[in-house]
Coordinates of C-alpha atoms in Angstrom, one line a residue:
X1 CA 84.6 100.4 47.5
X2 CA 86.7 102.7 49.2
X3 CA 90.4 101.7 49.5
X4 CA 92.0 101.4 52.9
X5 CA 94.6 104.5 54.0
X6 CA 98.1 103.1 53.9
X7 CA 99.8 103.7 57.3
X8 CA 102.6 102.3 59.2
X9 CA 100.4 99.8 61.4
X10 CA 100.0 96.2 60.4
X11 CA 96.6 95.4 59.2
X12 CA 94.9 91.8 60.3
X13 CA 95.4 91.1 56.8
X14 CA 99.2 91.6 56.7
X15 CA 99.4 89.6 60.1
X16 CA 97.5 86.8 58.8
X17 CA 100.2 86.9 55.8
X18 CA 103.1 86.6 58.0
X19 CA 101.3 83.6 59.9
X20 CA 100.8 81.9 56.9
X21 CA 104.6 82.4 55.7
X22 CA 105.9 81.5 59.3
X23 CA 104.0 78.1 58.8
X24 CA 104.9 77.2 55.3
X25 CA 107.9 75.5 54.1
X26 CA 109.2 78.4 52.0
X27 CA 112.8 78.7 52.8
X28 CA 113.3 82.6 52.2
X29 CA 110.7 83.7 54.6
X30 CA 112.2 87.1 55.1
X31 CA 112.6 87.9 51.6
X32 CA 108.8 86.9 51.1
X33 CA 107.8 89.1 53.8
X34 CA 109.5 92.0 52.4
X35 CA 108.3 91.3 48.9
X36 CA 104.6 91.0 50.2
X37 CA 104.7 94.3 52.2
X38 CA 105.9 96.2 49.0
X39 CA 103.2 94.5 46.9
X40 CA 100.7 94.9 49.8
X41 CA 101.4 98.8 49.8
X42 CA 100.5 98.6 46.0
X43 CA 97.6 96.5 46.2
X44 CA 96.1 98.9 48.9
X45 CA 95.7 101.4 46.6
X46 CA 93.5 99.7 44.5
X47 CA 89.4 99.0 45.1
X48 CA 90.2 95.5 46.5
X49 CA 89.1 94.4 49.9
X50 CA 90.9 92.4 52.3
X51 CA 89.9 89.3 50.8
X52 CA 90.7 90.4 47.3
X53 CA 94.4 91.5 48.5
X54 CA 94.5 87.9 50.2
X55 CA 93.9 86.0 47.0
X56 CA 96.2 88.4 45.0
X57 CA 99.5 87.9 47.4
X58 CA 98.5 83.9 47.7
X59 CA 99.3 84.0 43.7
X60 CA 102.5 86.1 44.5
X61 CA 103.4 83.3 47.2
X62 CA 102.5 80.3 45.0
X63 CA 104.5 82.0 41.9
X64 CA 107.6 82.6 43.8
X65 CA 108.0 79.5 45.9
X66 CA 106.2 76.8 43.9
X67 CA 103.7 74.2 44.7
X68 CA 105.9 72.4 47.0
X69 CA 107.3 75.4 48.9
X70 CA 110.9 74.9 47.7
X71 CA 113.0 77.4 45.9
X72 CA 113.8 76.5 42.2
X73 CA 117.2 76.1 40.8
X74 CA 116.8 79.4 39.0
X75 CA 116.8 81.2 42.4
X76 CA 120.3 79.9 43.1
X77 CA 121.4 81.7 39.9
X78 CA 120.1 85.0 41.2
X79 CA 122.1 84.9 44.2
X80 CA 125.3 87.1 44.7
X81 CA 128.3 86.1 46.0
X82 CA 127.5 87.6 49.4
X83 CA 124.3 85.7 49.6
X84 CA 125.7 82.2 48.6
X85 CA 126.6 81.8 52.3
X86 CA 129.1 78.6 53.2
X87 CA 131.4 77.6 50.4
X88 CA 131.8 74.0 50.4
X89 CA 133.8 71.0 48.5
X90 CA 132.0 68.0 47.2
X91 CA 133.3 66.2 50.0
X92 CA 132.2 68.7 52.6
X93 CA 128.8 69.0 51.1
X94 CA 128.5 65.1 51.1
X95 CA 129.4 64.9 54.7
X96 CA 126.7 67.2 56.0
X97 CA 123.4 65.8 56.8
X98 CA 121.3 68.6 56.1
X99 CA 122.3 68.4 52.5
X100 CA 121.3 65.6 49.9
X101 CA 123.6 65.2 47.1
X102 CA 122.8 63.3 44.0
X103 CA 125.6 62.5 41.2
X104 CA 124.1 61.0 38.0
X105 CA 126.2 60.3 35.0
X106 CA 126.1 58.3 31.6
X107 CA 129.6 57.0 31.6
X108 CA 130.5 59.2 28.6
X109 CA 129.4 62.9 28.2
X110 CA 126.6 63.6 30.7
X111 CA 127.6 64.3 34.7
X112 CA 125.4 66.1 37.0
X113 CA 125.2 67.1 40.7
X114 CA 121.8 67.6 42.5
X115 CA 121.9 69.2 45.7
X116 CA 119.0 69.6 48.1
X117 CA 119.7 71.9 50.9
X118 CA 117.7 71.4 54.1
X119 CA 119.5 74.2 56.2
X120 CA 118.5 77.6 57.3
X121 CA 121.1 79.3 54.9
X122 CA 122.4 79.4 51.2
X123 CA 125.4 77.8 50.4
X124 CA 127.7 77.3 47.4
X125 CA 129.6 74.2 46.3
X126 CA 132.7 74.6 44.5
X127 CA 133.5 71.7 42.0
X128 CA 136.8 71.7 41.0
X129 CA 138.1 70.7 37.5
X130 CA 139.7 67.1 38.1
X131 CA 137.0 65.9 40.2
X132 CA 136.3 62.4 39.6
X133 CA 133.1 60.3 40.0
X134 CA 132.1 56.9 39.6
X135 CA 128.9 54.5 39.2
X136 CA 127.9 52.5 42.1
X137 CA 130.0 49.5 40.8
X138 CA 133.0 51.6 40.2
X139 CA 133.4 50.3 36.8
X140 CA 132.7 53.6 35.0
X141 CA 134.7 56.8 36.1
X142 CA 134.1 60.3 34.9
X143 CA 136.3 63.3 35.3
X144 CA 135.2 67.2 35.7
X145 CA 136.9 68.8 32.7
X146 CA 136.2 72.7 34.2
X147 CA 135.7 74.1 37.3
X148 CA 132.1 75.0 38.3
X149 CA 130.3 76.4 41.2
X150 CA 126.7 75.6 42.3
X151 CA 124.6 77.8 44.2
X152 CA 121.8 76.3 46.5
X153 CA 118.9 78.4 48.5
X154 CA 118.1 77.9 51.9
X155 CA 115.5 74.8 51.9
X156 CA 116.1 74.6 48.1
X157 CA 117.4 72.8 45.6
X158 CA 119.9 73.4 42.6
X159 CA 121.5 71.1 39.8
X160 CA 124.7 71.8 38.0
X161 CA 125.7 70.0 34.3
X162 CA 129.1 69.5 34.5
X163 CA 131.6 69.3 31.5
X164 CA 133.0 65.8 31.8
X165 CA 134.7 63.2 30.0
X166 CA 135.1 59.2 30.5
X167 CA 138.3 58.3 32.0
X168 CA 138.0 54.8 30.0
X169 CA 137.2 53.8 26.3
X170 CA 135.6 50.7 27.9
X171 CA 132.8 52.9 29.6
X172 CA 129.1 51.8 28.8
X173 CA 126.7 54.5 27.6
X174 CA 124.2 54.3 30.6
X175 CA 122.4 56.9 32.8
X176 CA 122.8 55.9 36.3
X177 CA 123.7 57.3 39.7
X178 CA 127.2 58.1 40.4
X179 CA 129.2 59.3 43.3
X180 CA 132.0 61.5 43.9
X181 CA 135.6 60.2 44.7
X182 CA 138.7 61.5 46.4
X183 CA 140.9 60.0 43.4
X184 CA 142.9 62.2 41.2
X185 CA 144.4 61.6 37.9
X186 CA 147.6 63.7 37.6
X187 CA 148.2 62.6 34.0
X188 CA 145.5 64.9 32.9
X189 CA 146.6 68.0 34.8
X190 CA 148.3 69.7 31.4
X191 CA 145.1 69.0 29.6
X192 CA 142.8 70.5 32.4
X193 CA 145.0 73.6 32.4
X194 CA 144.6 74.0 28.9
X195 CA 141.1 73.6 29.1
X196 CA 140.5 76.4 31.5
X197 CA 141.6 78.6 28.9
X198 CA 139.5 77.4 26.2
X199 CA 135.8 77.5 27.2
X200 CA 134.4 77.0 24.3
X201 CA 136.5 73.6 23.5
X202 CA 134.0 71.0 22.0
X203 CA 133.5 68.0 24.5
X204 CA 134.1 65.5 22.1
X205 CA 137.6 67.0 21.2
X206 CA 138.3 67.4 25.1
X207 CA 137.1 63.6 25.5
X208 CA 139.5 62.3 22.8
X209 CA 142.6 64.1 24.1
X210 CA 141.8 62.4 27.4
X211 CA 141.6 58.8 26.2
X212 CA 144.8 59.6 24.0
X213 CA 146.7 60.5 27.4
X214 CA 145.2 57.8 29.2
X215 CA 145.1 54.8 26.9
X216 CA 146.9 56.3 23.8
X217 CA 143.9 55.0 21.8
X218 CA 144.1 55.3 18.0
X219 CA 141.3 56.4 15.4
X220 CA 139.7 53.0 15.0
X221 CA 139.3 52.6 19.1
X222 CA 137.9 56.2 18.9
X223 CA 135.2 55.1 16.1
X224 CA 134.3 52.3 18.5
X225 CA 133.9 54.7 21.4
X226 CA 131.6 56.7 19.3
X227 CA 129.6 53.7 17.8
X228 CA 126.8 53.7 20.8
X229 CA 123.7 55.6 19.7
X230 CA 122.2 58.0 22.1
X231 CA 118.7 58.5 22.8
X232 CA 117.4 60.7 20.1
X233 CA 119.9 59.8 17.5
X234 CA 119.2 58.4 13.9
X235 CA 118.9 54.7 13.7
X236 CA 122.0 54.6 11.5
X237 CA 124.6 57.4 11.6
X238 CA 127.6 57.2 9.6
X239 CA 130.9 57.4 11.4
X240 CA 133.2 59.3 11.2
X241 CA 131.5 62.5 10.1
X242 CA 133.5 65.5 8.8
X243 CA 133.1 66.8 12.3
X244 CA 134.6 63.9 14.3
X245 CA 137.6 64.0 11.8
X246 CA 138.0 67.5 12.6
X247 CA 137.7 67.0 16.4
X248 CA 140.5 64.3 16.0
X249 CA 142.5 66.9 14.3
X250 CA 141.9 69.5 16.9
X251 CA 142.6 66.9 19.5
X252 CA 146.2 66.3 18.1
X253 CA 146.8 70.1 18.0
X254 CA 145.9 70.0 21.8
X255 CA 148.1 67.2 22.6
X256 CA 151.4 68.8 20.7
X257 CA 150.4 71.8 23.5
X258 CA 149.9 69.8 26.5
X259 CA 152.3 66.9 26.1
X260 CA 154.9 67.9 23.3
X261 CA 157.4 65.2 24.3
X262 CA 154.9 62.3 23.9
X263 CA 154.3 60.2 21.0
X264 CA 150.5 59.3 20.3
X265 CA 149.0 56.6 18.2
X266 CA 146.5 58.9 16.8
X267 CA 149.0 60.9 15.0
X268 CA 150.5 57.8 13.5
X269 CA 147.2 56.6 12.2
X270 CA 147.4 56.4 8.3
X271 CA 143.5 56.3 8.0
X272 CA 142.9 59.4 9.9
X273 CA 145.6 61.0 8.0
X274 CA 144.0 60.3 4.5
X275 CA 140.5 61.0 6.1
X276 CA 141.9 64.8 7.6
X277 CA 143.9 65.6 4.3
X278 CA 140.5 64.9 2.3
X279 CA 138.6 66.7 4.6
X280 CA 138.0 70.5 3.6
X281 CA 136.8 71.6 7.2
X282 CA 140.7 70.6 8.5
X283 CA 142.6 70.4 5.3
X284 CA 144.9 73.2 6.2
X285 CA 145.6 72.4 10.0
X286 CA 145.9 68.6 9.0
X287 CA 148.7 69.5 6.2
X288 CA 150.7 71.3 9.0
X289 CA 150.1 68.4 11.5
X290 CA 151.6 66.0 9.2
X291 CA 154.5 68.5 7.9
X292 CA 152.9 68.9 4.4
X293 CA 153.3 72.0 2.3
X294 CA 152.1 73.2 -1.3
X295 CA 154.9 74.4 -3.3
X296 CA 154.1 78.1 -3.9
X297 CA 152.0 78.4 -1.1
X298 CA 151.5 81.8 0.7
X299 CA 153.2 80.3 3.6
X300 CA 150.4 81.3 6.1
X301 CA 149.9 78.3 8.5
X302 CA 147.0 77.8 10.6
X303 CA 147.6 77.8 14.5
X304 CA 147.7 74.5 15.9
X305 CA 146.7 75.9 19.3
X306 CA 143.7 77.3 17.8
X307 CA 140.6 75.2 18.0
X308 CA 139.3 75.2 14.2
X309 CA 135.5 75.4 15.4
X310 CA 134.1 77.0 18.4
X311 CA 130.7 78.8 17.6
X312 CA 128.7 79.4 14.4
X313 CA 129.9 82.3 12.7
X314 CA 133.5 82.6 14.2
X315 CA 134.9 82.6 10.4
X316 CA 136.6 79.0 10.9
X317 CA 137.3 76.8 8.0
X318 CA 134.1 74.9 8.9
X319 CA 132.0 78.4 8.5
X320 CA 133.5 79.4 5.5
X321 CA 133.1 75.9 3.8
X322 CA 129.5 75.9 4.9
X323 CA 128.9 79.4 3.3
X324 CA 130.9 78.2 0.1
X325 CA 128.1 75.0 -0.1
X326 CA 125.1 77.3 0.7
X327 CA 126.2 79.5 -2.2
X328 CA 126.4 76.5 -4.5
X329 CA 130.2 76.1 -4.8
X330 CA 131.7 72.8 -5.5
X331 CA 134.1 71.0 -3.5
X332 CA 137.9 71.0 -4.1

């Protein structure tokens, strides 16, 4: 079989492909056509007939656009700022009839926004830190802790999983639809500013700091907040864990930074104090928080503004303690 010569004239095969692209639901027709042309010139060099090349390029089209003809969320991540199109706030996105916005949350630590873009152009939604969303009943409210951007291709959809916290310790743990509000919570302005410089701050630590600023909860109420079991958790999970005690100590360090003049029940909790001083993961920082010093110590104090643990291998007290345990060293 002899391959066809490559020339600038469009063959009936390419004309048919252009017609197919014009009639399908794929949103990025121009980009697809460009890709198809490049592939067609490659395939023309192979010993394939018109029918064989058609089957190959149909496979390329299906792989690029998916079975329902819509661009996937990972396509939006590949968009450059120039391709992002219009930049909208969540309120502006909700007001547009060619966009379908769906918020979903569990009242505690999960909040997401899914956008279905029926317009002919890509767009970007800027979700600010401090954005508040509530369930349909208005009983459970959550706040976005850090700003996020969601890029959505034309005639496509994308989803953003947002770092968020509950605005009340009474929030039930239940996944349900949420809706964006225009409300603001100025008492959290300092915390949100601090978290913008701490991208690795554990969500639990930020959640506890949030509840301290809004409700001044003590450690007992924090344990009650942690009590509901999440899907996939063991049936019986003891609380508090060493990690949760460490998160509480970190939260107190954050509170001293963002609200130095306020007094918090968490810092006056004798039960937490005992747990923190016994916990090798956070003992050094707890001693500084509670003003305890060891006679003859080297005088090196931990930085209260530095989170004890951000990621594996960061040489924090947690990682060092784990390394000792793995070597068979005993506790203090």
